[in-house]
DNA sequence: CGGTACATTGAAGGGGCTCAATCCACGTGG
DNA sequence: CCACGTGGATTGAGCCCCTTCAATGTACCG
């Protein structure tokens, strides 16, 4: 289960919590390539965990311009923030045939009640999405074309490594150059020229939907890559927790596993 | 309490819930103009509600470039996602003298346990932040200078109206032109020229930190402004909630107010 | 074989940047 | 009261990065 794998990378999960998470993702749903998973303007009562496949979140402007907000990888949750509003803010499209697991909002609320600490961990993980948007923002707002490509490629590398879909310095990525260019705010021709430059300098190569980073250190230096949000999440630990109300069952509240029936 | 006011705009709150939220924000902290509230790279055990004043979230690049990620207004929570990681991803700086209320992470977790439905509402509200980042992304990635300014100004108008700090078509905004330009990915000179254009066309005016939108409809048309995330939040309602496990206390779980001691 | 999807390349132009210089309001100290 | 410093707004000149609009190339596929 890629979601558990990814979440484990960011925060400790007890066996009981893992069981609950797997239970949550027991429903399955298949979406074919190029179909929309979420459609802008519509209403949704659930989120989706992407079990297998790839997708993009995407906004379209009246003049035809597109912004690819984000690439969705296996283990990512589709639905934050988009399904939390009465009308979806953007569209999510499957890039490949994809397998999803719907998670009704009601289940999340229910989790909040019955497994509060686990729910907090899930909500905490939404911070990762938000942090990625933040980094994209600086990337697009304040960097040159080469720097943008370098950052994009490094982000993908690290995210794919977390879920075991990238090796040391290369990975598959089912995006066309046009989609990549829409993700980093460039025109497709200019992205192509920028890639040529990077290839000429032996920094990285992109062919047949495969990215090979030939000189990671150089690319990292070029990108000014920080990647703070690939650090672990920071939840209060039981030992340090302080609660003004002095609840009697405080210790239980902050116990690592709040799952009793397993 | 601006946070309650803002949250009420997005989701229904019972009197009991409002009381709990006010209790949460009882601590006070003053930060002077130009001081940092959150510093990149450091660790935090609490979030802050901005009670009064203004702030900006901001990332700095090695080459000196800055990206203003966001303007923080009264009622906004400072700390999502930035304090949820072991190292803060960006810096938050007070633009004016500011009053804050610290909310320990532990209190949030505690809320999850004791007032699960209210906690869900608070976590749900984080989607608003993320949705704003998403809109900034398309704004910066795919729009021209005039369009960016139009969008920026409209977003500020609506956000300030929600908390009662803007009238029909104008508002104070304590940002220099340089800071605004860093927010929308332009250079300061070019922002200035763009403002001149907009002023010449009688669309809007910016003087002495005050924005006056002279022709809202025209600006809105120019911006292609959607503002989906100013819609209400969409939580499951008690009536429609479905829980696979068939918990006996389901009705209680989804009751609007889950606060008993008030 | 023609059609589709995508990568690649070229030429031309413009939108926005860089780097200043200037202006202006304001506060501060001599 | 004026000289000066400072932070910010405004304007100008030059240019380059990137866009636009094609055309061309190249797989793959029914």
XYZ file of C-alpha atoms in Angstrom, chain A residues 116-117 120 124 234-247 250 253-254, chain B residues 24 44-47 83-84 102-115 119 123:
44
model
C -7.771 10.737 16.929
C -4.036 10.418 16.878
C -4.025 13.829 13.174
C -0.662 16.405 9.236
C 6.778 17.075 13.452
C 3.940 16.028 15.748
C 4.047 16.576 19.478
C 5.521 13.573 21.256
C 3.798 12.033 24.264
C 6.717 12.856 26.567
C 6.753 16.562 25.706
C 3.037 17.070 25.387
C 1.479 19.662 27.615
C -2.241 20.093 27.909
C -3.657 23.114 29.686
C -6.839 21.327 30.622
C -5.052 18.499 32.366
C -7.188 15.721 30.955
C -3.603 12.403 28.615
C -4.179 10.296 24.133
C -0.582 10.596 23.141
C -7.916 27.997 22.491
C 8.149 24.959 16.184
C 5.766 23.281 18.597
C 2.851 25.562 17.972
C 0.934 27.444 15.351
C 5.384 24.292 11.604
C 4.300 20.762 10.749
C -0.012 30.669 20.066
C -1.784 27.342 19.693
C 0.407 24.409 20.732
C 0.289 21.441 18.411
C -0.606 19.435 21.466
C -3.812 21.448 21.841
C -4.762 20.594 18.292
C -4.240 16.915 18.931
C -6.172 17.245 22.122
C -8.977 18.914 20.197
C -8.996 15.968 17.833
C -9.757 13.725 20.750
C -12.224 15.779 22.737
C -14.045 17.699 19.998
C -11.099 19.576 14.997
C -8.242 20.938 9.716
